[in-house]
mmCIF file of C-alpha atoms in Angstrom:
data_model
loop_
_atom_site.group_PDB
_atom_site.id
_atom_site.type_symbol
_atom_site.label_atom_id
_atom_site.label_comp_id
_atom_site.label_asym_id
_atom_site.label_seq_id
_atom_site.Cartn_x
_atom_site.Cartn_y
_atom_site.Cartn_z
ATOM 1 C CA UNK A 22 -3.000 -24.764 -12.781
ATOM 2 C CA UNK A 23 -4.790 -21.449 -12.408
ATOM 3 C CA UNK A 24 -8.565 -21.401 -12.377
ATOM 4 C CA UNK A 25 -10.672 -20.195 -15.164
ATOM 5 C CA UNK A 26 -11.708 -16.584 -14.886
ATOM 6 C CA UNK A 27 -15.438 -15.827 -14.372
ATOM 7 C CA UNK A 28 -15.861 -14.361 -17.843
ATOM 8 C CA UNK A 29 -13.394 -16.583 -19.870
ATOM 9 C CA UNK A 30 -14.932 -17.729 -23.011
ATOM 10 C CA UNK A 31 -16.998 -14.565 -23.402
ATOM 11 C CA UNK A 32 -16.077 -12.386 -26.198
ATOM 12 C CA UNK A 33 -16.921 -8.699 -26.169
ATOM 13 C CA UNK A 34 -16.850 -6.171 -28.900
ATOM 14 C CA UNK A 35 -16.379 -2.605 -27.636
ATOM 15 C CA UNK A 36 -17.550 -0.018 -29.962
ATOM 16 C CA UNK A 37 -17.247 2.939 -27.609
ATOM 17 C CA UNK A 38 -15.066 5.800 -26.936
ATOM 18 C CA UNK A 39 -14.097 8.083 -24.052
ATOM 19 C CA UNK A 40 -15.136 6.819 -20.702
ATOM 20 C CA UNK A 41 -18.512 4.979 -20.106
ATOM 21 C CA UNK A 42 -18.512 1.871 -22.403
ATOM 22 C CA UNK A 43 -14.716 1.399 -22.244
ATOM 23 C CA UNK A 44 -14.861 1.548 -18.403
ATOM 24 C CA UNK A 45 -17.405 -1.404 -18.683
ATOM 25 C CA UNK A 46 -15.020 -3.125 -21.074
ATOM 26 C CA UNK A 47 -12.063 -2.765 -18.732
ATOM 27 C CA UNK A 48 -13.940 -4.460 -15.912
ATOM 28 C CA UNK A 49 -14.899 -7.342 -18.032
ATOM 29 C CA UNK A 50 -11.497 -7.774 -19.508
ATOM 30 C CA UNK A 51 -10.055 -7.914 -15.925
ATOM 31 C CA UNK A 52 -12.225 -10.945 -15.161
ATOM 32 C CA UNK A 53 -11.457 -12.823 -18.268
ATOM 33 C CA UNK A 54 -13.508 -11.714 -21.173
ATOM 34 C CA UNK A 55 -11.681 -11.363 -24.532
ATOM 35 C CA UNK A 56 -12.506 -7.661 -25.294
ATOM 36 C CA UNK A 57 -11.857 -6.526 -28.617
ATOM 37 C CA UNK A 58 -11.886 -2.753 -28.782
ATOM 38 C CA UNK A 59 -12.778 -1.110 -32.153
ATOM 39 C CA UNK A 60 -11.004 2.208 -32.862
ATOM 40 C CA UNK A 61 -10.904 4.591 -35.712
ATOM 41 C CA UNK A 62 -7.787 4.155 -37.947
ATOM 42 C CA UNK A 63 -5.125 6.709 -37.392
ATOM 43 C CA UNK A 64 -6.695 8.696 -34.439
ATOM 44 C CA UNK A 65 -8.169 5.928 -32.377
ATOM 45 C CA UNK A 66 -10.189 6.551 -29.064
ATOM 46 C CA UNK A 67 -9.922 10.125 -28.243
ATOM 47 C CA UNK A 68 -8.974 8.977 -24.608
ATOM 48 C CA UNK A 69 -5.615 8.197 -25.944
ATOM 49 C CA UNK A 70 -4.909 11.924 -25.958
ATOM 50 C CA UNK A 71 -6.634 13.010 -22.837
ATOM 51 C CA UNK A 72 -4.966 14.454 -19.755
ATOM 52 C CA UNK A 73 -1.318 13.488 -19.073
ATOM 53 C CA UNK A 74 0.618 11.893 -21.865
ATOM 54 C CA UNK A 75 3.390 9.371 -21.624
ATOM 55 C CA UNK A 76 4.793 8.296 -24.988
ATOM 56 C CA UNK A 77 2.232 8.150 -27.723
ATOM 57 C CA UNK A 78 -0.757 7.759 -25.466
ATOM 58 C CA UNK A 79 -2.340 9.233 -22.184
ATOM 59 C CA UNK A 80 -1.533 7.425 -18.942
ATOM 60 C CA UNK A 81 -5.375 7.060 -18.405
ATOM 61 C CA UNK A 82 -5.490 5.201 -21.701
ATOM 62 C CA UNK A 83 -2.968 2.485 -20.356
ATOM 63 C CA UNK A 84 -5.266 1.953 -17.306
ATOM 64 C CA UNK A 85 -8.623 2.184 -19.088
ATOM 65 C CA UNK A 86 -7.579 -0.207 -21.997
ATOM 66 C CA UNK A 87 -5.776 -2.806 -20.007
ATOM 67 C CA UNK A 88 -6.291 -6.474 -21.073
ATOM 68 C CA UNK A 89 -8.052 -5.192 -24.244
ATOM 69 C CA UNK A 90 -7.214 -6.118 -27.858
ATOM 70 C CA UNK A 91 -7.340 -2.977 -30.190
ATOM 71 C CA UNK A 92 -8.540 -3.357 -33.929
ATOM 72 C CA UNK A 93 -8.988 -0.434 -36.202
ATOM 73 C CA UNK A 94 -12.168 -0.075 -38.227
ATOM 74 C CA UNK A 95 -13.722 2.857 -40.246
ATOM 75 C CA UNK A 96 -17.276 2.398 -39.387
ATOM 76 C CA UNK A 97 -18.272 5.050 -41.895
ATOM 77 C CA UNK A 98 -17.181 2.835 -44.862
ATOM 78 C CA UNK A 99 -19.149 -0.013 -45.994
ATOM 79 C CA UNK A 100 -16.448 -2.355 -45.784
ATOM 80 C CA UNK A 101 -15.848 -1.433 -42.277
ATOM 81 C CA UNK A 102 -19.565 -1.952 -41.370
ATOM 82 C CA UNK A 103 -19.250 -5.441 -43.049
ATOM 83 C CA UNK A 104 -16.392 -6.409 -40.767
ATOM 84 C CA UNK A 105 -18.384 -5.455 -37.852
ATOM 85 C CA UNK A 106 -21.198 -7.734 -39.038
ATOM 86 C CA UNK A 107 -18.910 -10.534 -39.605
ATOM 87 C CA UNK A 108 -17.569 -10.253 -36.115
ATOM 88 C CA UNK A 109 -21.072 -10.084 -34.634
ATOM 89 C CA UNK A 110 -21.764 -13.733 -35.394
ATOM 90 C CA UNK A 111 -18.654 -14.555 -33.380
ATOM 91 C CA UNK A 112 -19.180 -12.255 -30.213
ATOM 92 C CA UNK A 113 -21.330 -12.573 -27.259
ATOM 93 C CA UNK A 114 -21.562 -8.858 -26.177
ATOM 94 C CA UNK A 115 -21.350 -5.530 -27.792
ATOM 95 C CA UNK A 116 -20.736 -2.519 -25.619
ATOM 96 C CA UNK A 117 -21.467 0.960 -27.297
ATOM 97 C CA UNK A 118 -21.841 4.581 -26.338
ATOM 98 C CA UNK A 119 -22.664 6.404 -29.515
ATOM 99 C CA UNK A 120 -25.287 8.891 -29.810
ATOM 100 C CA UNK A 121 -28.702 7.098 -30.429
ATOM 101 C CA UNK A 122 -29.347 6.496 -34.110
ATOM 102 C CA UNK A 123 -25.719 6.500 -35.033
ATOM 103 C CA UNK A 124 -25.158 2.804 -35.306
ATOM 104 C CA UNK A 125 -28.579 2.446 -37.079
ATOM 105 C CA UNK A 126 -27.347 4.906 -39.693
ATOM 106 C CA UNK A 127 -24.657 2.543 -40.337
ATOM 107 C CA UNK A 128 -26.780 -0.587 -40.444
ATOM 108 C CA UNK A 129 -25.288 -1.873 -37.110
ATOM 109 C CA UNK A 130 -28.304 -1.019 -34.778
ATOM 110 C CA UNK A 131 -29.534 -3.875 -32.358
ATOM 111 C CA UNK A 132 -32.289 -4.968 -34.652
ATOM 112 C CA UNK A 133 -29.857 -5.539 -37.564
ATOM 113 C CA UNK A 134 -27.305 -7.193 -35.288
ATOM 114 C CA UNK A 135 -29.621 -9.714 -33.614
ATOM 115 C CA UNK A 136 -30.759 -10.772 -37.060
ATOM 116 C CA UNK A 137 -27.169 -11.893 -37.609
ATOM 117 C CA UNK A 138 -26.773 -13.300 -34.011
ATOM 118 C CA UNK A 139 -30.051 -13.852 -32.074
ATOM 119 C CA UNK A 140 -27.808 -14.471 -28.983
ATOM 120 C CA UNK A 141 -26.134 -11.132 -28.959
ATOM 121 C CA UNK A 142 -26.346 -9.108 -26.002
ATOM 122 C CA UNK A 143 -25.888 -5.283 -26.611
ATOM 123 C CA UNK A 144 -25.369 -2.811 -23.822
ATOM 124 C CA UNK A 145 -25.971 0.803 -25.185
ATOM 125 C CA UNK A 146 -25.003 3.696 -23.061
ATOM 126 C CA UNK A 147 -26.233 7.362 -24.071
ATOM 127 C CA UNK A 148 -26.886 10.636 -22.493
ATOM 128 C CA UNK A 149 -30.624 10.220 -22.238
ATOM 129 C CA UNK A 150 -31.366 6.504 -23.428
ATOM 130 C CA UNK A 151 -32.649 5.104 -26.694
ATOM 131 C CA UNK A 152 -36.083 6.407 -26.190
ATOM 132 C CA UNK A 153 -37.759 9.588 -25.007
ATOM 133 C CA UNK A 154 -37.978 13.227 -26.130
ATOM 134 C CA UNK A 155 -34.270 13.853 -25.151
ATOM 135 C CA UNK A 156 -32.812 10.771 -26.907
ATOM 136 C CA UNK A 157 -31.367 12.812 -29.842
ATOM 137 C CA UNK A 158 -29.817 15.520 -27.660
ATOM 138 C CA UNK A 159 -26.064 15.436 -27.256
ATOM 139 C CA UNK A 160 -25.089 14.013 -23.921
ATOM 140 C CA UNK A 161 -22.016 13.942 -21.840
ATOM 141 C CA UNK A 162 -21.373 12.657 -18.380
ATOM 142 C CA UNK A 163 -20.897 16.193 -17.097
ATOM 143 C CA UNK A 164 -24.429 16.948 -18.312
ATOM 144 C CA UNK A 165 -26.032 13.979 -16.973
ATOM 145 C CA UNK A 166 -24.506 14.723 -13.581
ATOM 146 C CA UNK A 167 -26.369 18.147 -13.921
ATOM 147 C CA UNK A 168 -29.701 16.880 -15.111
ATOM 148 C CA UNK A 169 -29.553 13.805 -12.987
ATOM 149 C CA UNK A 170 -29.629 15.865 -9.851
ATOM 150 C CA UNK A 171 -25.879 15.481 -8.491
ATOM 151 C CA UNK A 172 -24.329 18.596 -9.374
ATOM 152 C CA UNK A 173 -27.262 20.478 -7.537
ATOM 153 C CA UNK A 174 -26.227 18.627 -4.294
ATOM 154 C CA UNK A 175 -22.339 18.998 -4.694
ATOM 155 C CA UNK A 176 -20.601 21.925 -2.974
ATOM 156 C CA UNK A 177 -21.650 24.680 -0.494
ATOM 157 C CA UNK A 178 -24.840 26.465 -0.362
ATOM 158 C CA UNK A 179 -23.280 29.875 -0.766
ATOM 159 C CA UNK A 180 -21.481 29.011 -3.906
ATOM 160 C CA UNK A 181 -22.391 27.592 -7.394
ATOM 161 C CA UNK A 182 -22.535 23.800 -7.717
ATOM 162 C CA UNK A 183 -19.400 22.050 -8.322
ATOM 163 C CA UNK A 184 -18.220 18.702 -10.068
ATOM 164 C CA UNK A 185 -16.857 15.728 -8.513
ATOM 165 C CA UNK A 186 -13.176 15.350 -9.437
ATOM 166 C CA UNK A 187 -13.796 12.366 -11.655
ATOM 167 C CA UNK A 188 -16.049 11.283 -14.491
ATOM 168 C CA UNK A 189 -18.594 10.079 -12.041
ATOM 169 C CA UNK A 190 -21.517 10.052 -14.368
ATOM 170 C CA UNK A 191 -19.854 8.093 -17.140
ATOM 171 C CA UNK A 192 -18.083 5.520 -14.500
ATOM 172 C CA UNK A 193 -21.555 4.804 -12.923
ATOM 173 C CA UNK A 194 -23.161 4.086 -16.135
ATOM 174 C CA UNK A 195 -20.276 1.830 -17.072
ATOM 175 C CA UNK A 196 -20.889 -0.153 -13.871
ATOM 176 C CA UNK A 197 -24.569 -0.389 -14.760
ATOM 177 C CA UNK A 198 -23.712 -1.701 -18.170
ATOM 178 C CA UNK A 199 -21.621 -4.396 -16.666
ATOM 179 C CA UNK A 200 -24.435 -5.323 -14.084
ATOM 180 C CA UNK A 201 -26.869 -5.411 -17.008
ATOM 181 C CA UNK A 202 -24.722 -7.424 -19.198
ATOM 182 C CA UNK A 203 -24.018 -10.023 -16.446
ATOM 183 C CA UNK A 204 -27.788 -10.422 -15.791
ATOM 184 C CA UNK A 205 -28.412 -10.848 -19.590
ATOM 185 C CA UNK A 206 -25.648 -13.454 -19.808
ATOM 186 C CA UNK A 207 -27.255 -15.366 -17.110
ATOM 187 C CA UNK A 208 -30.700 -15.302 -18.600
ATOM 188 C CA UNK A 209 -29.389 -16.417 -21.913
ATOM 189 C CA UNK A 210 -27.410 -19.210 -20.280
ATOM 190 C CA UNK A 211 -30.606 -20.359 -18.401
ATOM 191 C CA UNK A 212 -33.091 -19.772 -21.267
ATOM 192 C CA UNK A 213 -33.830 -22.688 -23.735
ATOM 193 C CA UNK A 214 -33.587 -20.390 -26.697
ATOM 194 C CA UNK A 215 -30.345 -18.833 -25.761
ATOM 195 C CA UNK A 216 -31.617 -15.283 -26.795
ATOM 196 C CA UNK A 217 -29.748 -12.175 -26.103
ATOM 197 C CA UNK A 218 -31.233 -8.951 -25.180
ATOM 198 C CA UNK A 219 -30.759 -5.045 -25.314
ATOM 199 C CA UNK A 220 -29.407 -3.073 -22.235
ATOM 200 C CA UNK A 221 -30.346 0.527 -22.462
ATOM 201 C CA UNK A 222 -28.336 2.609 -20.000
ATOM 202 C CA UNK A 223 -28.727 6.336 -19.785
ATOM 203 C CA UNK A 224 -26.104 8.498 -18.128
ATOM 204 C CA UNK A 225 -28.695 10.808 -16.397
ATOM 205 C CA UNK A 226 -30.599 7.807 -15.002
ATOM 206 C CA UNK A 227 -27.529 6.290 -13.712
ATOM 207 C CA UNK A 228 -26.722 9.383 -11.741
ATOM 208 C CA UNK A 229 -30.306 9.896 -10.725
ATOM 209 C CA UNK A 230 -30.326 6.386 -9.117
ATOM 210 C CA UNK A 231 -27.650 7.575 -6.619
ATOM 211 C CA UNK A 232 -29.991 10.156 -5.122
ATOM 212 C CA UNK A 233 -30.960 7.985 -2.193
ATOM 213 C CA UNK A 234 -34.442 9.121 -0.898
ATOM 214 C CA UNK A 235 -34.525 12.517 -2.423
ATOM 215 C CA UNK A 236 -37.453 11.808 -4.717
ATOM 216 C CA UNK A 237 -40.009 10.461 -2.114
ATOM 217 C CA UNK A 238 -38.816 12.988 0.544
ATOM 218 C CA UNK A 239 -39.734 15.710 -1.958
ATOM 219 C CA UNK A 240 -43.122 14.013 -2.790
ATOM 220 C CA UNK A 241 -44.237 13.262 0.712
ATOM 221 C CA UNK A 242 -42.843 16.317 2.482
ATOM 222 C CA UNK A 243 -41.931 18.794 -0.156
ATOM 223 C CA UNK A 244 -38.300 18.950 1.155
ATOM 224 C CA UNK A 245 -35.707 19.680 -1.725
ATOM 225 C CA UNK A 246 -32.227 18.612 -0.846
ATOM 226 C CA UNK A 247 -29.864 21.409 -0.998
ATOM 227 C CA UNK A 248 -25.962 21.759 -1.096
ATOM 228 C CA UNK A 249 -24.750 21.353 2.487
ATOM 229 C CA UNK A 250 -20.899 21.221 1.969
ATOM 230 C CA UNK A 251 -19.105 18.530 3.871
ATOM 231 C CA UNK A 252 -22.256 17.475 6.105
ATOM 232 C CA UNK A 253 -24.634 14.696 5.396
ATOM 233 C CA UNK A 254 -28.186 16.333 5.713
ATOM 234 C CA UNK A 255 -30.619 14.713 8.336
ATOM 235 C CA UNK A 256 -27.721 12.311 9.553
ATOM 236 C CA UNK A 257 -25.479 13.362 12.584
ATOM 237 C CA UNK A 258 -22.692 13.598 13.357
ATOM 238 C CA UNK A 259 -21.021 13.124 10.065
ATOM 239 C CA UNK A 260 -18.623 15.788 9.023
ATOM 240 C CA UNK A 261 -15.224 16.890 8.359
ATOM 241 C CA UNK A 262 -13.192 18.440 11.247
ATOM 242 C CA UNK A 263 -10.167 20.370 11.617
ATOM 243 C CA UNK A 264 -7.061 19.026 13.673
ATOM 244 C CA UNK A 265 -4.450 20.907 15.626
ATOM 245 C CA UNK A 266 -2.016 20.577 12.906
ATOM 246 C CA UNK A 267 -4.259 22.015 10.276
ATOM 247 C CA UNK A 268 -5.219 18.698 8.740
ATOM 248 C CA UNK A 269 -8.630 17.267 8.581
ATOM 249 C CA UNK A 270 -10.462 14.218 9.574
ATOM 250 C CA UNK A 271 -13.746 12.699 8.506
ATOM 251 C CA UNK A 272 -15.921 11.340 11.373
ATOM 252 C CA UNK A 273 -19.132 9.358 11.114
ATOM 253 C CA UNK A 274 -20.712 8.829 14.584
ATOM 254 C CA UNK A 275 -24.147 8.746 13.333
ATOM 255 C CA UNK A 276 -25.240 5.368 14.778
ATOM 256 C CA UNK A 277 -26.511 5.373 18.323
ATOM 257 C CA UNK A 278 -23.773 3.332 19.954
ATOM 258 C CA UNK A 279 -21.017 4.843 17.954
ATOM 259 C CA UNK A 280 -22.233 8.236 19.072
ATOM 260 C CA UNK A 281 -22.060 7.242 22.675
ATOM 261 C CA UNK A 282 -18.497 6.187 22.138
ATOM 262 C CA UNK A 283 -17.494 9.283 20.138
ATOM 263 C CA UNK A 284 -18.788 11.522 22.926
ATOM 264 C CA UNK A 285 -17.065 9.753 25.697
ATOM 265 C CA UNK A 286 -13.717 9.938 23.768
ATOM 266 C CA UNK A 287 -14.120 13.709 23.432
ATOM 267 C CA UNK A 288 -14.895 13.999 26.973
ATOM 268 C CA UNK A 289 -18.522 15.063 26.422
ATOM 269 C CA UNK A 290 -20.447 12.477 28.785
ATOM 270 C CA UNK A 291 -22.973 15.175 29.203
ATOM 271 C CA UNK A 292 -24.022 15.035 25.570
ATOM 272 C CA UNK A 293 -23.698 11.198 25.582
ATOM 273 C CA UNK A 294 -26.172 11.029 28.520
ATOM 274 C CA UNK A 295 -28.609 13.624 27.235
ATOM 275 C CA UNK A 296 -31.813 11.832 26.035
ATOM 276 C CA UNK A 297 -32.442 14.334 23.238
ATOM 277 C CA UNK A 298 -29.404 13.034 21.365
ATOM 278 C CA UNK A 299 -30.121 9.304 21.895
ATOM 279 C CA UNK A 300 -31.232 8.777 18.309
ATOM 280 C CA UNK A 301 -30.641 10.197 15.006
ATOM 281 C CA UNK A 302 -33.674 12.420 14.725
ATOM 282 C CA UNK A 303 -32.669 14.373 17.932
ATOM 283 C CA UNK A 304 -28.998 14.661 16.812
ATOM 284 C CA UNK A 305 -30.004 15.778 13.291
ATOM 285 C CA UNK A 306 -31.968 18.664 14.842
ATOM 286 C CA UNK A 307 -28.772 19.933 16.712
ATOM 287 C CA UNK A 308 -26.150 18.868 14.278
ATOM 288 C CA UNK A 309 -24.319 22.221 14.468
ATOM 289 C CA UNK A 310 -24.059 21.988 18.141
ATOM 290 C CA UNK A 311 -22.634 18.464 18.187
ATOM 291 C CA UNK A 312 -20.145 19.370 15.371
ATOM 292 C CA UNK A 313 -18.892 22.286 17.297
ATOM 293 C CA UNK A 314 -18.244 20.007 20.234
ATOM 294 C CA UNK A 315 -16.478 17.488 18.215
ATOM 295 C CA UNK A 316 -14.219 20.034 16.377
ATOM 296 C CA UNK A 317 -13.514 21.830 19.665
ATOM 297 C CA UNK A 318 -11.819 18.424 20.697
ATOM 298 C CA UNK A 319 -10.101 17.707 17.341
ATOM 299 C CA UNK A 320 -8.458 21.241 17.274
ATOM 300 C CA UNK A 321 -6.634 20.197 20.503
ATOM 301 C CA UNK A 322 -5.126 17.118 18.927
ATOM 302 C CA UNK A 323 -3.080 16.264 15.828
ATOM 303 C CA UNK A 324 -4.642 14.196 13.157
ATOM 304 C CA UNK A 325 -2.526 11.120 14.132
ATOM 305 C CA UNK A 326 -3.659 11.605 17.872
ATOM 306 C CA UNK A 327 -7.272 11.990 16.732
ATOM 307 C CA UNK A 328 -7.175 8.912 14.651
ATOM 308 C CA UNK A 329 -5.381 6.727 17.340
ATOM 309 C CA UNK A 330 -8.180 7.641 19.986
ATOM 310 C CA UNK A 331 -11.084 7.099 17.674
ATOM 311 C CA UNK A 332 -9.577 3.757 16.252
ATOM 312 C CA UNK A 333 -9.271 2.574 19.785
ATOM 313 C CA UNK A 334 -13.041 3.493 20.426
ATOM 314 C CA UNK A 335 -14.145 1.863 17.243
ATOM 315 C CA UNK A 336 -15.383 5.131 15.891
ATOM 316 C CA UNK A 337 -15.246 5.360 11.969
ATOM 317 C CA UNK A 338 -12.769 8.033 11.080
ATOM 318 C CA UNK A 339 -10.188 8.738 8.480
ATOM 319 C CA UNK A 340 -7.942 11.177 6.921
ATOM 320 C CA UNK A 341 -8.574 12.858 3.601
ATOM 321 C CA UNK A 342 -6.086 11.162 1.187
ATOM 322 C CA UNK A 343 -4.483 12.744 -1.905
ATOM 323 C CA UNK A 344 -3.084 10.235 -4.367
ATOM 324 C CA UNK A 345 0.151 10.639 -2.678
ATOM 325 C CA UNK A 346 -1.166 9.443 0.417
ATOM 326 C CA UNK A 347 -2.822 6.463 -1.114
ATOM 327 C CA UNK A 348 0.546 5.348 -2.652
ATOM 328 C CA UNK A 349 2.049 5.239 0.868
ATOM 329 C CA UNK A 350 -0.766 3.555 2.564
ATOM 330 C CA UNK A 351 -0.242 -0.102 4.044
ATOM 331 C CA UNK A 352 -3.842 -0.993 3.506
ATOM 332 C CA UNK A 353 -3.826 -0.103 -0.344
ATOM 333 C CA UNK A 354 -0.488 -2.328 -0.548
ATOM 334 C CA UNK A 355 -1.750 -5.137 1.545
ATOM 335 C CA UNK A 356 -4.908 -5.393 -0.502
ATOM 336 C CA UNK A 357 -3.074 -5.399 -4.012
ATOM 337 C CA UNK A 358 -4.627 -2.053 -4.984
ATOM 338 C CA UNK A 359 -1.304 -0.638 -6.158
ATOM 339 C CA UNK A 360 -0.257 -2.971 -8.968
ATOM 340 C CA UNK A 361 3.397 -2.678 -10.073
ATOM 341 C CA UNK A 362 3.649 -2.464 -13.860
ATOM 342 C CA UNK A 363 6.617 -2.340 -16.147
ATOM 343 C CA UNK A 364 6.095 -0.024 -19.091
ATOM 344 C CA UNK A 365 7.373 -0.642 -22.571
ATOM 345 C CA UNK A 366 10.414 1.590 -22.055
ATOM 346 C CA UNK A 367 11.312 -0.368 -18.859
ATOM 347 C CA UNK A 368 9.985 2.227 -16.460
ATOM 348 C CA UNK A 369 8.155 0.962 -13.343
ATOM 349 C CA UNK A 370 4.745 2.253 -12.554
ATOM 350 C CA UNK A 371 1.727 1.637 -10.441
ATOM 351 C CA UNK A 372 -1.826 0.904 -11.633
ATOM 352 C CA UNK A 373 -5.011 0.670 -9.617
ATOM 353 C CA UNK A 374 -5.739 -2.822 -8.515
ATOM 354 C CA UNK A 375 -8.896 -4.740 -9.391
ATOM 355 C CA UNK A 376 -12.264 -4.566 -7.768
ATOM 356 C CA UNK A 377 -14.116 -6.535 -6.579
ATOM 357 C CA UNK A 378 -11.966 -9.199 -4.878
ATOM 358 C CA UNK A 379 -13.068 -12.803 -5.668
ATOM 359 C CA UNK A 380 -11.734 -15.546 -3.401
ATOM 360 C CA UNK A 381 -11.465 -18.210 -6.027
ATOM 361 C CA UNK A 382 -11.361 -16.413 -9.350
ATOM 362 C CA UNK A 383 -9.884 -12.939 -8.835
ATOM 363 C CA UNK A 384 -9.372 -10.586 -11.912
ATOM 364 C CA UNK A 385 -6.075 -10.240 -13.444
ATOM 365 C CA UNK A 386 -4.127 -7.557 -15.148
ATOM 366 C CA UNK A 387 -2.373 -9.169 -18.098
ATOM 367 C CA UNK A 388 -1.166 -6.147 -20.057
ATOM 368 C CA UNK A 389 -1.641 -2.408 -20.285
ATOM 369 C CA UNK A 390 -3.680 -0.530 -22.944
ATOM 370 C CA UNK A 391 -2.599 -1.587 -26.312
ATOM 371 C CA UNK A 392 -1.137 0.334 -29.352
ATOM 372 C CA UNK A 393 -3.548 1.414 -31.955
ATOM 373 C CA UNK A 394 -4.514 -1.543 -34.131
ATOM 374 C CA UNK A 395 -2.052 -3.810 -32.199
ATOM 375 C CA UNK A 396 -4.408 -6.696 -32.536
ATOM 376 C CA UNK A 397 -5.596 -6.396 -36.194
ATOM 377 C CA UNK A 398 -3.705 -9.214 -37.492
ATOM 378 C CA UNK A 399 -4.616 -11.599 -34.757
ATOM 379 C CA UNK A 400 -8.375 -10.832 -34.723
ATOM 380 C CA UNK A 401 -8.735 -10.536 -38.493
ATOM 381 C CA UNK A 402 -6.812 -13.703 -39.338
ATOM 382 C CA UNK A 403 -7.769 -15.970 -36.355
ATOM 383 C CA UNK A 404 -11.354 -14.981 -35.933
ATOM 384 C CA UNK A 405 -12.330 -13.871 -39.405
ATOM 385 C CA UNK A 406 -9.918 -15.842 -41.393
ATOM 386 C CA UNK A 407 -8.592 -12.823 -43.494
ATOM 387 C CA UNK A 408 -5.479 -13.427 -45.493
ATOM 388 C CA UNK A 409 -2.534 -11.018 -45.278
ATOM 389 C CA UNK A 410 -3.335 -9.840 -48.810
ATOM 390 C CA UNK A 411 -6.940 -8.836 -47.674
ATOM 391 C CA UNK A 412 -5.435 -6.988 -44.729
ATOM 392 C CA UNK A 413 -3.333 -4.924 -47.057
ATOM 393 C CA UNK A 414 -6.033 -4.146 -49.269
ATOM 394 C CA UNK A 415 -8.155 -2.814 -46.246
ATOM 395 C CA UNK A 416 -5.496 -0.857 -44.706
ATOM 396 C CA UNK A 417 -4.586 0.701 -48.188
ATOM 397 C CA UNK A 418 -8.278 1.660 -48.487
ATOM 398 C CA UNK A 419 -8.369 3.254 -45.198
ATOM 399 C CA UNK A 420 -10.794 0.694 -43.891
ATOM 400 C CA UNK A 421 -8.458 -0.485 -41.059
#
C-alpha cells in the first residue's frame, strides 16, 4: 500500500497563466494536491502555445501542467464568476497571478473570497505586489529580473546586461508562493479558528531576495556589484577555465583547504605555500593571477583528464552541460531526474524529475498536462453537483 503524499487532501484552485502561479501549482500537484486549473474557454493558458509545439499544445505545457485537472471558465461572465465562488467553499488554496485589481473587478478578490470561506489561503503573484506605488504597473518576469537587480549583474562588464536562459524571475516567485502556502497551511492547521491568510508575492522582490549581500555591501562600503562574467566577485578561485580540447570546466576552489589541494594538483605548491593566499581575502585580491595559473594547467589537459584529477583530489569541478549532455548523464538517470513518459500518440519522451526527494513520501508524476477542459465534467458534477443539462447550457453560453 503506497503512503499518502504530503499534500493529499489539499485542493488547489489555480487561476493563473503563463509561468509563476502555474509553476507553483505544478509543484503542489507533484506532491499530492488536487490542483484544478482554471482556463479560458477556447484559448486556454497562453503557455499552451509557447515555444516548441507537439500536437495541439506546447511541450512546455505538458511539463508545467502535469498532474493538474483542467476546467474552463470565462471569468468575465457573471455565471463564470459564480462558478468560482461556488468552488471557493470547496478548496483550500487559490493560486493566481493576475494584475492587481483584476480579480477584485470580477468580485473575486481576497476579501470577497474569505467571506465565502474564512479558511481560504490565497497566494497572489504579481509584478510589484498588491500594494505600493507600482502595484498597477504591468509586470512580467523579465522586467522583474531587471528592476530586481539580477540583470544588472548578468553578463560581462564590456557588454550590455543579458538574461538568464530561463524565466528565472517567474520560477523563483513560484517557489516563494509554494513556501508561503505551506507556511499558511501549517498555521491554519495549528490554529483554533482554522483561518486562512493572504500570501503576497512580488516578482521583483523574489528576484531581489537572491542578491546575497549586495545591499549591505553598498550601504556600508559604497560598493556597487557589477557584471563580472564568469567570475564570482570577492571569492577566489571560482571561475570557468578552458581545457586542451576546447571544452570548459567550472572549478570552485574557494575554501582554504580545497584551494591547497587544487594548487597541488596543478603543480603550484609555491602558491599553496604562500601565506598571502592562505585565506579568501588574500586570494580575492589576486584572483586574476590565480585564475591564470589554473588555466595554464587546464589548457594542458583534456576536460576528461582535468575532471579525473580534480575528482581524485576532492576539488569541486564540473563540465558545462547542454540538455544533450544531461540526457546522457548517469547521475541524472540514477536520481530519477529523467522520467520516461509515453505520450498520447504512443511516442516515448523524457520529462524532468521531481524536486525535492522525500524519503517516505516522494512526489509523483501521474499524468502529463491535460487537454483544455478535460476535467470539466468531473469537477462540475463531482464537486459542484451540476447536471449534464446545466453543463450543456453553460457551454452553449460560452461560460465554460
